[in-house]
Amino acid sequence: MVNYCRVIGCHNRSDREKDRSFYRIPEVITNQCEKTHELSEERRRKWLASLNQDLTGKTVKNIRICSDHFIGKKKADLFASDNPDWTPSLNMGTSRQVNTPDNMSSRYFRKKGRAEKSDAAKTLLMFAENMSTDEPVEDLTPLPSEEPLPETEVEMLQKQLALAKEENEKLKCKNHELKEKLKNTNPYSESALEGNDEKVRSLTGLPCFALLMALFRLVEECLPPKMTLGKFECLVLTLARLRLNLTISFLAFQLAVSKSTISRIFVDVIDVLYVRTQGIVRWPEREELQKTMPLQFQKHFGKKCCVIIDCFEVFIECPSNLMARSETWSNYKHHNTVKFLIGIAPQGVVSFISKSWGGRTSDKFITEHCGFLNKLLPGDLILADRGFDIGDSVGTLSASVNIPAFTKGKGQLSPLDLEETRKIANVRIHVERVIGLVRQKFTFLNGTQPIDVVMTKDERGLTTIDKVAYVCCALVNMCESVVDFN
């Protein structure tokens, strides 16, 4: 963009006179102290008066004045109001000048000269410079060509300097102590958790501090830097919110930051955890499953069982949109919910978690449309509850599903059906235990979630609650399995 000097008779432009500076008309500063407001308002008024033009209908913020109209070829600082370059004064295209440049500059330099002649001012200036650094104090004795200060006055200044340096050291030590105390009082700092596995379990759900540090090293380089909190604190407060269902307001008051900051940190860390833990929730290979199949499963189903599936629901606020309200209403929970399909391997780890679906959606529909069937291989056996009438769907993949028998139309189950149902129930209890572990360990999923965590999607079509559910399952997989292998 090419800038032009607005002064009448000046034809300087930024694309041609590249050694010039082009200054905007100063704005009035209203968000600082009263003195700043007064000076900026007075300076703007004087610049416009020096320009002496009718600016009706013009955009003042786009007006420029080049450096040729300043005595020192540069505008002065706001608080240097006695500097002749506080306002432009040279060749302003009009003879109407309140103060001529010569008079203004002569007054300024006379005043400056008087200040420089004061030996006391020189001494105090040297005192201030030595106070701002840790270098040894220089000799305060004036130069031989100048009239020396009385000896008593020099001794007094030296004593004051010594006292000031001593006080400065005390303040530095006090400041360091307060920083260390603040670091130790932050419950999410590394020093507060190191060596305290019980506190780590209570706050994050992870079994020990070493595992927490391993997770931190996994995500550290991807966590965005924050001005108010360190990366470790951001990770721990996110895990603490998942673990204890802490509110945004509570965390904001606890850490003395704004609620919007806590909200942004939570979403950012969840995004990073979702990406960096992709290998933790995975579908195992058939050979892995068969080599580590628990004896209880081998006894009833051989080595065919690859997964136990079920659905769980998370409460959400009632949407304002009538269609969304209808699609999320759960007749089973009598509440608006989102539903997830979860798959548990026989070894007790989460091997599949779907994205969220409306609470009204049937278990069968979710199973057939969430991508779960793409994981199956011919000969695989799936254990499920009665609501999963998916025999035809998995049959097309040469797999099978085993669900408890129905009593519909019968007085009671036959002995064969009863025995088969008992076998399924004995091993299906593991999926209930894992779902219970996910929700008990991370109570965030037990609360009623705000509608924005369900409605806001990223470029991959995932909502925040999708990522939260996945991260919680990944964290459970990092803990000890609930299945007894003996």
Short mmCIF file of C-alpha atoms in Angstrom, two decimals:
data_model
loop_
_atom_site.label_atom_id
_atom_site.label_comp_id
_atom_site.label_asym_id
_atom_site.label_seq_id
_atom_site.Cartn_x
_atom_site.Cartn_y
_atom_site.Cartn_z
CA MET A 1 0.00 0.00 0.00
CA VAL A 2 1.38 3.41 -0.99
CA ASN A 3 1.26 6.16 1.68
CA TYR A 4 1.11 9.86 0.76
CA CYS A 5 2.02 12.87 2.88
CA ARG A 6 -1.15 14.96 3.47
CA VAL A 7 0.65 18.29 4.01
CA ILE A 8 -0.17 20.88 1.31
CA GLY A 9 2.75 21.28 -1.07
CA CYS A 10 4.50 18.05 0.04
CA HIS A 11 4.53 15.31 -2.60
CA ASN A 12 6.41 12.61 -0.71
CA ARG A 13 5.12 9.06 -1.12
CA SER A 14 6.30 5.79 0.45
CA ASP A 15 6.99 3.95 -2.81
CA ARG A 16 9.39 6.68 -4.00
CA GLU A 17 10.93 8.30 -0.91
CA LYS A 18 11.77 5.09 0.92
CA ASP A 19 14.05 6.80 3.42
CA ARG A 20 11.12 8.76 4.88
CA SER A 21 8.80 7.67 7.67
CA PHE A 22 5.07 8.30 7.36
CA TYR A 23 3.17 8.85 10.62
CA ARG A 24 -0.55 8.52 11.27
CA ILE A 25 -2.55 11.21 13.09
CA PRO A 26 -2.24 10.11 16.77
CA GLU A 27 -5.24 8.33 18.27
CA VAL A 28 -6.72 9.25 21.65
CA ILE A 29 -5.64 6.55 24.16
CA THR A 30 -8.52 5.72 26.49
CA ASN A 31 -7.50 2.40 28.04
CA GLN A 32 -4.55 3.66 30.13
CA CYS A 33 -4.08 6.31 32.84
CA GLU A 34 -5.75 9.72 32.88
CA LYS A 35 -2.45 11.51 32.11
CA THR A 36 -2.01 9.37 28.96
CA HIS A 37 -5.56 10.18 27.87
CA GLU A 38 -5.02 13.93 28.33
CA LEU A 39 -1.67 13.98 26.51
CA SER A 40 -2.88 11.86 23.58
CA GLU A 41 -6.00 14.02 23.21
CA GLU A 42 -3.94 17.25 23.28
CA ARG A 43 -1.40 15.82 20.82
CA ARG A 44 -4.09 14.78 18.34
CA ARG A 45 -5.64 18.25 18.54
CA LYS A 46 -2.28 19.94 17.85
CA TRP A 47 -1.47 17.65 14.91
CA LEU A 48 -4.81 18.44 13.29
CA ALA A 49 -4.28 22.17 14.00
CA SER A 50 -0.81 22.04 12.41
CA LEU A 51 -2.28 20.32 9.36
CA ASN A 52 -4.87 23.16 9.12
CA GLN A 53 -7.18 21.46 6.61
CA ASP A 54 -10.89 20.78 6.33
CA LEU A 55 -11.17 17.05 6.94
CA THR A 56 -14.96 16.82 6.89
CA GLY A 57 -15.97 13.44 5.47
CA LYS A 58 -12.37 12.21 5.46
CA THR A 59 -11.09 9.10 7.29
CA VAL A 60 -8.60 10.65 9.68
CA LYS A 61 -6.90 7.36 10.56
CA ASN A 62 -5.70 7.01 6.95
CA ILE A 63 -3.96 10.43 6.90
CA ARG A 64 -0.12 10.40 6.99
CA ILE A 65 2.49 13.11 7.67
CA CYS A 66 6.04 12.37 6.54
CA SER A 67 9.19 12.79 8.63
CA ASP A 68 10.31 15.86 6.61
CA HIS A 69 7.99 17.97 8.75
CA PHE A 70 9.81 17.18 12.01
CA ILE A 71 12.98 18.97 13.13
CA GLY A 72 14.71 15.72 14.12
CA LYS A 73 13.17 13.77 11.21
CA LYS A 74 11.29 11.67 13.76
CA LYS A 75 8.25 12.25 15.95
CA ALA A 76 8.80 12.48 19.71
CA ASP A 77 7.37 10.13 22.34
CA LEU A 78 3.97 10.86 23.85
CA PHE A 79 5.33 11.96 27.24
CA ALA A 80 8.03 14.23 25.73
CA SER A 81 5.51 17.06 25.36
CA ASP A 82 8.21 19.75 25.55
CA ASN A 83 10.08 18.28 22.57
CA PRO A 84 9.61 20.40 19.39
CA ASP A 85 8.93 17.19 17.45
CA TRP A 86 5.91 16.41 19.63
CA THR A 87 3.93 17.91 16.74
CA PRO A 88 4.97 18.46 13.08
CA SER A 89 6.18 22.02 12.54
CA LEU A 90 8.37 22.27 9.41
CA ASN A 91 6.94 23.36 6.03
CA MET A 92 3.34 22.69 7.00
CA GLY A 93 2.00 24.47 3.90
CA THR A 94 0.67 27.49 5.85
CA SER A 95 2.13 30.53 7.56
CA ARG A 96 -0.21 30.06 10.53
CA GLN A 97 2.19 28.72 13.18
CA VAL A 98 1.59 29.16 16.88
CA ASN A 99 5.25 28.61 17.66
CA THR A 100 8.03 28.83 15.10
CA PRO A 101 10.35 25.83 14.93
CA ASP A 102 13.35 27.92 15.95
CA ASN A 103 11.64 29.26 19.09
CA MET A 104 10.32 25.82 20.04
CA SER A 105 13.64 24.05 19.62
CA SER A 106 15.60 26.77 21.43
CA ARG A 107 13.30 26.62 24.45
CA TYR A 108 13.53 22.81 24.49
CA PHE A 109 17.32 22.69 24.34
CA ARG A 110 17.72 25.51 26.91
CA LYS A 111 15.56 23.54 29.32
CA LYS A 112 17.47 20.38 28.58
CA GLY A 113 20.78 22.16 29.13
CA ARG A 114 19.71 23.45 32.53
CA ALA A 115 18.88 19.92 33.62
CA GLU A 116 22.26 18.60 32.49
CA LYS A 117 24.16 21.25 34.48
CA SER A 118 22.87 19.95 37.81
CA ASP A 119 25.51 17.82 39.61
CA ALA A 120 22.82 16.36 41.83
CA ALA A 121 20.84 15.21 38.77
CA LYS A 122 23.96 13.50 37.41
CA THR A 123 24.55 11.73 40.71
CA LEU A 124 20.96 10.51 40.96
CA LEU A 125 21.07 9.33 37.34
CA MET A 126 24.20 7.30 38.05
CA PHE A 127 22.48 5.93 41.18
CA ALA A 128 19.47 4.82 39.14
CA GLU A 129 21.65 3.14 36.51
CA ASN A 130 23.58 1.18 39.13
CA MET A 131 20.36 0.12 40.84
CA SER A 132 19.02 -1.37 37.60
CA THR A 133 21.98 -3.75 37.20
CA ASP A 134 23.99 -6.10 39.38
CA GLU A 135 27.33 -4.41 38.47
CA PRO A 136 29.43 -2.82 41.25
CA VAL A 137 28.70 0.80 42.02
CA GLU A 138 31.04 3.20 40.28
CA ASP A 139 32.76 6.04 42.02
CA LEU A 140 30.29 8.89 42.45
CA THR A 141 32.98 11.55 42.69
CA PRO A 142 32.32 14.30 40.09
CA LEU A 143 34.76 14.98 37.26
CA PRO A 144 37.71 17.30 38.18
CA SER A 145 36.47 19.98 35.79
CA GLU A 146 33.23 20.29 37.71
CA GLU A 147 32.61 21.73 41.13
CA PRO A 148 32.70 18.76 43.60
CA LEU A 149 29.78 18.00 45.89
CA PRO A 150 30.32 18.49 49.63
CA GLU A 151 31.82 15.38 51.24
CA THR A 152 28.91 14.98 53.62
CA GLU A 153 26.43 14.92 50.73
CA VAL A 154 28.44 12.28 48.84
CA GLU A 155 28.59 10.11 51.98
CA MET A 156 24.85 10.49 52.43
CA LEU A 157 24.16 9.42 48.84
CA GLN A 158 26.48 6.43 49.19
CA LYS A 159 24.68 5.32 52.36
CA GLN A 160 21.33 5.69 50.64
CA LEU A 161 22.63 3.65 47.70
CA ALA A 162 23.88 0.89 50.01
CA LEU A 163 20.56 0.75 51.83
CA ALA A 164 18.66 0.69 48.55
CA LYS A 165 20.79 -2.19 47.21
CA GLU A 166 20.28 -4.14 50.43
CA GLU A 167 16.53 -3.62 50.22
CA ASN A 168 16.61 -4.65 46.56
CA GLU A 169 18.33 -7.96 47.44
CA LYS A 170 15.73 -8.63 50.14
CA LEU A 171 12.92 -8.04 47.67
CA LYS A 172 14.55 -10.39 45.16
CA CYS A 173 14.77 -13.14 47.78
CA LYS A 174 11.17 -12.55 48.83
CA ASN A 175 10.04 -12.66 45.20
CA HIS A 176 11.85 -15.97 44.66
CA GLU A 177 10.27 -17.44 47.82
CA LEU A 178 6.79 -16.38 46.71
CA LYS A 179 7.32 -17.93 43.25
CA GLU A 180 8.39 -21.23 44.80
CA LYS A 181 5.47 -21.12 47.21
CA LEU A 182 3.05 -20.43 44.37
CA LYS A 183 4.53 -23.30 42.35
CA ASN A 184 4.07 -25.67 45.30
CA THR A 185 0.51 -24.55 46.00
CA ASN A 186 -0.57 -25.24 42.39
CA PRO A 187 -2.17 -28.72 42.71
CA TYR A 188 -1.54 -29.42 39.01
CA SER A 189 2.20 -28.67 38.95
CA GLU A 190 4.80 -31.35 38.41
CA SER A 191 6.41 -30.74 41.80
CA ALA A 192 3.03 -31.16 43.56
CA LEU A 193 2.48 -34.62 42.01
CA GLU A 194 5.99 -36.05 41.80
CA GLY A 195 6.47 -39.03 44.14
CA ASN A 196 2.79 -39.09 45.17
CA ASP A 197 1.11 -41.91 43.23
CA GLU A 198 -2.01 -41.76 45.40
CA LYS A 199 -2.55 -38.13 44.48
CA VAL A 200 -1.96 -38.94 40.80
CA ARG A 201 -4.60 -41.70 40.93
CA SER A 202 -7.12 -39.46 42.67
CA LEU A 203 -6.56 -36.49 40.35
CA THR A 204 -5.96 -38.09 36.95
CA GLY A 205 -7.12 -41.72 37.14
CA LEU A 206 -3.70 -42.98 36.03
CA PRO A 207 -2.04 -45.51 38.37
CA CYS A 208 1.29 -43.74 38.94
CA PHE A 209 3.33 -40.60 38.31
CA ALA A 210 5.69 -42.42 35.91
CA LEU A 211 2.78 -43.25 33.60
CA LEU A 212 1.55 -39.64 33.79
CA MET A 213 4.99 -38.41 32.72
CA ALA A 214 5.05 -40.94 29.88
CA LEU A 215 1.71 -39.56 28.66
CA PHE A 216 3.02 -36.00 29.01
CA ARG A 217 6.11 -36.79 26.92
CA LEU A 218 3.83 -38.31 24.29
CA VAL A 219 1.79 -35.11 23.88
CA GLU A 220 4.20 -32.37 25.06
CA GLU A 221 5.46 -31.22 21.67
CA CYS A 222 1.91 -30.94 20.31
CA LEU A 223 0.40 -28.98 23.21
CA PRO A 224 -0.05 -25.29 22.36
CA PRO A 225 1.89 -22.92 24.67
CA LYS A 226 -0.19 -20.84 27.08
CA MET A 227 0.77 -17.57 28.75
CA THR A 228 -0.93 -18.37 32.07
CA LEU A 229 -0.17 -22.08 32.62
CA GLY A 230 2.57 -24.51 31.67
CA LYS A 231 1.98 -27.48 29.37
CA PHE A 232 2.11 -29.98 32.25
CA GLU A 233 -0.49 -28.03 34.22
CA CYS A 234 -2.75 -27.87 31.13
CA LEU A 235 -2.59 -31.66 30.73
CA VAL A 236 -3.23 -32.39 34.40
CA LEU A 237 -6.16 -29.99 34.75
CA THR A 238 -7.75 -31.60 31.67
CA LEU A 239 -7.34 -35.08 33.17
CA ALA A 240 -8.64 -33.79 36.50
CA ARG A 241 -11.76 -32.42 34.83
CA LEU A 242 -12.37 -35.78 33.12
CA ARG A 243 -11.70 -37.64 36.36
CA LEU A 244 -13.67 -35.49 38.80
CA ASN A 245 -16.10 -33.65 36.48
CA LEU A 246 -14.79 -30.29 37.75
CA THR A 247 -16.63 -27.27 36.42
CA ILE A 248 -15.05 -24.55 34.32
CA SER A 249 -15.87 -21.98 37.03
CA PHE A 250 -14.18 -23.99 39.77
CA LEU A 251 -10.96 -24.44 37.78
CA ALA A 252 -10.94 -20.76 36.83
CA PHE A 253 -11.21 -19.66 40.48
CA GLN A 254 -8.69 -22.26 41.63
CA LEU A 255 -6.01 -21.21 39.13
CA ALA A 256 -6.89 -17.49 39.03
CA VAL A 257 -7.51 -17.41 35.29
CA SER A 258 -10.57 -16.64 33.19
CA LYS A 259 -13.25 -19.23 32.41
CA SER A 260 -12.68 -18.77 28.68
CA THR A 261 -8.99 -19.66 29.18
CA ILE A 262 -9.90 -22.90 30.99
CA SER A 263 -12.43 -23.76 28.29
CA ARG A 264 -9.89 -23.24 25.50
CA ILE A 265 -7.23 -25.25 27.34
CA PHE A 266 -9.63 -28.17 27.85
CA VAL A 267 -10.67 -28.31 24.18
CA ASP A 268 -7.08 -27.90 22.92
CA VAL A 269 -5.69 -30.65 25.17
CA ILE A 270 -8.55 -33.04 24.30
CA ASP A 271 -7.79 -32.49 20.60
CA VAL A 272 -4.11 -33.31 21.15
CA LEU A 273 -4.86 -36.36 23.32
CA TYR A 274 -7.30 -37.68 20.71
CA VAL A 275 -4.67 -37.53 17.98
CA ARG A 276 -1.67 -38.76 20.00
CA THR A 277 -3.48 -41.76 21.61
CA GLN A 278 -4.79 -43.25 18.38
CA GLY A 279 -2.69 -46.40 18.81
CA ILE A 280 -4.01 -47.14 22.31
CA VAL A 281 -7.60 -48.02 21.33
CA ARG A 282 -7.13 -50.45 18.47
CA TRP A 283 -8.61 -53.65 17.05
CA PRO A 284 -6.13 -56.50 17.82
CA GLU A 285 -5.00 -59.02 15.24
CA ARG A 286 -6.60 -62.49 15.39
CA GLU A 287 -3.27 -64.11 16.26
CA GLU A 288 -2.81 -61.76 19.22
CA LEU A 289 -6.31 -62.54 20.47
CA GLN A 290 -5.88 -66.30 20.27
CA LYS A 291 -2.47 -66.33 21.98
CA THR A 292 -3.73 -64.33 24.99
CA MET A 293 -7.33 -65.63 25.21
CA PRO A 294 -8.40 -65.93 28.90
CA LEU A 295 -9.22 -69.45 30.10
CA GLN A 296 -12.80 -68.50 30.97
CA PHE A 297 -13.48 -67.61 27.33
CA GLN A 298 -11.66 -70.66 26.01
CA LYS A 299 -13.79 -72.89 28.22
CA HIS A 300 -17.10 -71.68 26.79
CA PHE A 301 -16.31 -70.38 23.30
CA GLY A 302 -12.91 -71.75 22.37
CA LYS A 303 -10.73 -69.10 20.69
CA LYS A 304 -13.41 -67.73 18.37
CA CYS A 305 -14.63 -64.77 20.48
CA CYS A 306 -13.12 -61.52 19.25
CA VAL A 307 -15.24 -58.85 20.96
CA ILE A 308 -18.04 -58.19 23.42
CA ILE A 309 -20.21 -55.23 22.45
CA ASP A 310 -22.67 -52.99 24.24
CA CYS A 311 -23.90 -49.39 24.16
CA PHE A 312 -23.72 -46.70 26.83
CA GLU A 313 -25.35 -43.27 26.94
CA VAL A 314 -24.23 -39.82 28.12
CA PHE A 315 -26.76 -37.21 29.24
CA ILE A 316 -26.88 -33.90 27.34
CA GLU A 317 -28.84 -30.69 27.73
CA CYS A 318 -32.18 -30.51 25.94
CA PRO A 319 -31.59 -29.06 22.45
CA SER A 320 -33.70 -26.08 21.36
CA ASN A 321 -34.16 -27.55 17.89
CA LEU A 322 -37.23 -29.81 17.88
CA MET A 323 -35.73 -32.32 15.45
CA ALA A 324 -32.52 -32.62 17.49
CA ARG A 325 -34.58 -32.91 20.67
CA SER A 326 -36.52 -35.81 19.15
CA GLU A 327 -33.43 -37.60 17.82
CA THR A 328 -31.59 -37.43 21.16
CA TRP A 329 -34.49 -38.48 23.41
CA SER A 330 -33.84 -41.85 25.05
CA ASN A 331 -36.91 -43.82 26.14
CA TYR A 332 -34.62 -46.06 28.18
CA LYS A 333 -32.99 -43.20 30.14
CA HIS A 334 -35.96 -40.80 29.93
CA HIS A 335 -33.54 -38.03 29.06
CA ASN A 336 -31.82 -36.46 26.06
CA THR A 337 -28.66 -38.47 25.48
CA VAL A 338 -25.95 -39.38 22.99
CA LYS A 339 -25.12 -43.07 22.56
CA PHE A 340 -21.83 -44.86 21.91
CA LEU A 341 -21.11 -48.41 20.79
CA ILE A 342 -18.18 -49.86 22.73
CA GLY A 343 -16.32 -53.08 21.99
CA ILE A 344 -14.28 -54.93 24.62
CA ALA A 345 -11.71 -57.57 23.69
CA PRO A 346 -11.74 -60.78 25.75
CA GLN A 347 -8.56 -59.53 27.44
CA GLY A 348 -10.53 -56.65 28.99
CA VAL A 349 -9.25 -53.71 26.92
CA VAL A 350 -11.38 -51.35 24.83
CA SER A 351 -10.85 -52.32 21.19
CA PHE A 352 -13.57 -50.19 19.58
CA ILE A 353 -15.47 -47.00 20.39
CA SER A 354 -17.87 -45.41 17.92
CA LYS A 355 -18.67 -41.75 17.47
CA SER A 356 -21.78 -40.43 19.23
CA TRP A 357 -25.30 -41.07 17.97
CA GLY A 358 -28.65 -39.68 19.10
CA GLY A 359 -30.15 -41.47 22.09
CA ARG A 360 -33.16 -42.50 20.02
CA THR A 361 -31.02 -44.57 17.61
CA SER A 362 -31.31 -48.34 18.07
CA ASP A 363 -28.34 -50.49 19.03
CA LYS A 364 -28.73 -52.48 15.83
CA PHE A 365 -28.64 -49.39 13.59
CA ILE A 366 -25.52 -48.04 15.29
CA THR A 367 -23.74 -51.39 14.98
CA GLU A 368 -24.51 -51.64 11.27
CA HIS A 369 -23.56 -48.04 10.39
CA CYS A 370 -20.68 -47.00 12.69
CA GLY A 371 -17.93 -48.98 10.92
CA PHE A 372 -17.84 -51.83 13.44
CA LEU A 373 -18.68 -54.54 10.88
CA ASN A 374 -15.62 -53.58 8.82
CA LYS A 375 -13.42 -54.93 11.62
CA LEU A 376 -14.79 -58.49 11.50
CA LEU A 377 -13.12 -61.49 9.85
CA PRO A 378 -14.71 -64.78 8.75
CA GLY A 379 -15.18 -67.10 11.74
CA ASP A 380 -15.24 -64.31 14.36
CA LEU A 381 -17.71 -64.66 17.24
CA ILE A 382 -19.37 -61.60 18.79
CA LEU A 383 -21.03 -61.61 22.21
CA ALA A 384 -23.86 -59.13 22.61
CA ASP A 385 -27.06 -58.33 24.53
CA ARG A 386 -30.59 -59.06 23.38
CA GLY A 387 -31.00 -55.66 21.71
CA PHE A 388 -28.34 -56.46 19.13
CA ASP A 389 -30.35 -58.35 16.53
CA ILE A 390 -27.47 -58.30 14.04
CA GLY A 391 -27.25 -61.96 13.08
CA ASP A 392 -28.05 -61.29 9.41
CA SER A 393 -25.57 -58.42 9.16
CA VAL A 394 -22.61 -60.32 10.60
CA GLY A 395 -23.67 -63.47 8.75
CA THR A 396 -22.91 -61.79 5.42
CA LEU A 397 -19.30 -61.54 6.65
CA SER A 398 -19.16 -65.24 7.63
CA ALA A 399 -19.09 -64.22 11.30
CA SER A 400 -21.59 -65.06 14.04
CA VAL A 401 -23.20 -63.37 17.01
CA ASN A 402 -24.15 -65.00 20.28
CA ILE A 403 -26.93 -63.30 22.26
CA PRO A 404 -29.01 -64.55 25.23
CA ALA A 405 -32.17 -66.47 24.36
CA PHE A 406 -35.58 -64.78 24.41
CA THR A 407 -38.53 -65.93 26.53
CA LYS A 408 -41.03 -64.26 24.21
CA GLY A 409 -43.88 -66.71 23.48
CA LYS A 410 -42.49 -69.24 25.98
CA GLY A 411 -43.28 -69.92 29.57
CA GLN A 412 -39.62 -70.31 30.40
CA LEU A 413 -36.28 -71.01 28.77
CA SER A 414 -35.37 -74.53 27.87
CA PRO A 415 -32.46 -76.12 29.82
CA LEU A 416 -30.23 -75.77 26.75
CA ASP A 417 -31.11 -72.09 26.28
CA LEU A 418 -30.69 -71.49 29.99
CA GLU A 419 -27.19 -72.98 30.00
CA GLU A 420 -26.18 -71.03 26.89
CA THR A 421 -27.49 -67.80 28.41
CA ARG A 422 -25.55 -68.48 31.60
CA LYS A 423 -22.33 -68.92 29.62
CA ILE A 424 -22.84 -65.61 27.84
CA ALA A 425 -23.72 -63.81 31.06
CA ASN A 426 -20.58 -65.09 32.80
CA VAL A 427 -18.31 -63.43 30.24
CA ARG A 428 -20.52 -60.48 29.20
CA ILE A 429 -20.16 -59.16 32.70
CA HIS A 430 -16.68 -58.02 31.69
CA VAL A 431 -18.01 -55.43 29.25
CA GLU A 432 -20.27 -54.07 31.99
CA ARG A 433 -17.28 -53.84 34.29
CA VAL A 434 -15.20 -51.99 31.70
CA ILE A 435 -18.05 -49.56 30.91
CA GLY A 436 -18.51 -49.07 34.63
CA LEU A 437 -14.77 -48.49 35.00
CA VAL A 438 -14.80 -45.88 32.21
CA ARG A 439 -17.68 -43.98 33.80
CA GLN A 440 -16.57 -44.35 37.41
CA LYS A 441 -12.96 -43.45 36.74
CA PHE A 442 -13.87 -40.50 34.51
CA THR A 443 -17.03 -39.02 35.99
CA PHE A 444 -17.15 -36.31 33.31
CA LEU A 445 -19.22 -38.83 31.31
CA ASN A 446 -21.74 -39.09 34.16
CA GLY A 447 -22.63 -35.41 34.07
CA THR A 448 -25.09 -33.62 31.79
CA GLN A 449 -23.04 -32.19 28.96
CA PRO A 450 -23.71 -28.75 27.41
CA ILE A 451 -25.15 -28.79 23.93
CA ASP A 452 -22.05 -27.21 22.34
CA VAL A 453 -19.90 -30.31 23.00
CA VAL A 454 -22.36 -32.27 20.86
CA MET A 455 -23.10 -29.76 18.11
CA THR A 456 -19.65 -28.29 17.35
CA LYS A 457 -17.78 -30.45 14.81
CA ASP A 458 -14.24 -30.20 13.46
CA GLU A 459 -13.07 -30.76 9.90
CA ARG A 460 -13.28 -34.55 10.44
CA GLY A 461 -16.91 -34.37 11.54
CA LEU A 462 -16.04 -35.18 15.16
CA THR A 463 -17.59 -33.40 18.14
CA THR A 464 -15.88 -32.71 21.45
CA ILE A 465 -17.87 -35.47 23.18
CA ASP A 466 -16.64 -37.96 20.53
CA LYS A 467 -13.05 -37.11 21.38
CA VAL A 468 -13.71 -37.12 25.14
CA ALA A 469 -15.22 -40.63 24.98
CA TYR A 470 -12.27 -41.91 22.94
CA VAL A 471 -9.69 -40.31 25.28
CA CYS A 472 -11.40 -41.80 28.36
CA CYS A 473 -11.30 -45.27 26.77
CA ALA A 474 -7.63 -44.81 25.87
CA LEU A 475 -6.80 -43.78 29.45
CA VAL A 476 -8.63 -46.86 30.79
CA ASN A 477 -6.53 -49.02 28.46
CA MET A 478 -3.43 -47.53 30.08
CA CYS A 479 -4.58 -48.92 33.44
CA GLU A 480 -4.68 -52.53 34.66
CA SER A 481 -7.20 -54.85 32.96
CA VAL A 482 -10.32 -55.92 34.88
CA VAL A 483 -10.22 -59.45 33.38
CA ASP A 484 -8.67 -62.28 35.39
CA PHE A 485 -6.48 -64.31 33.01
CA ASN A 486 -6.32 -67.32 35.33
#
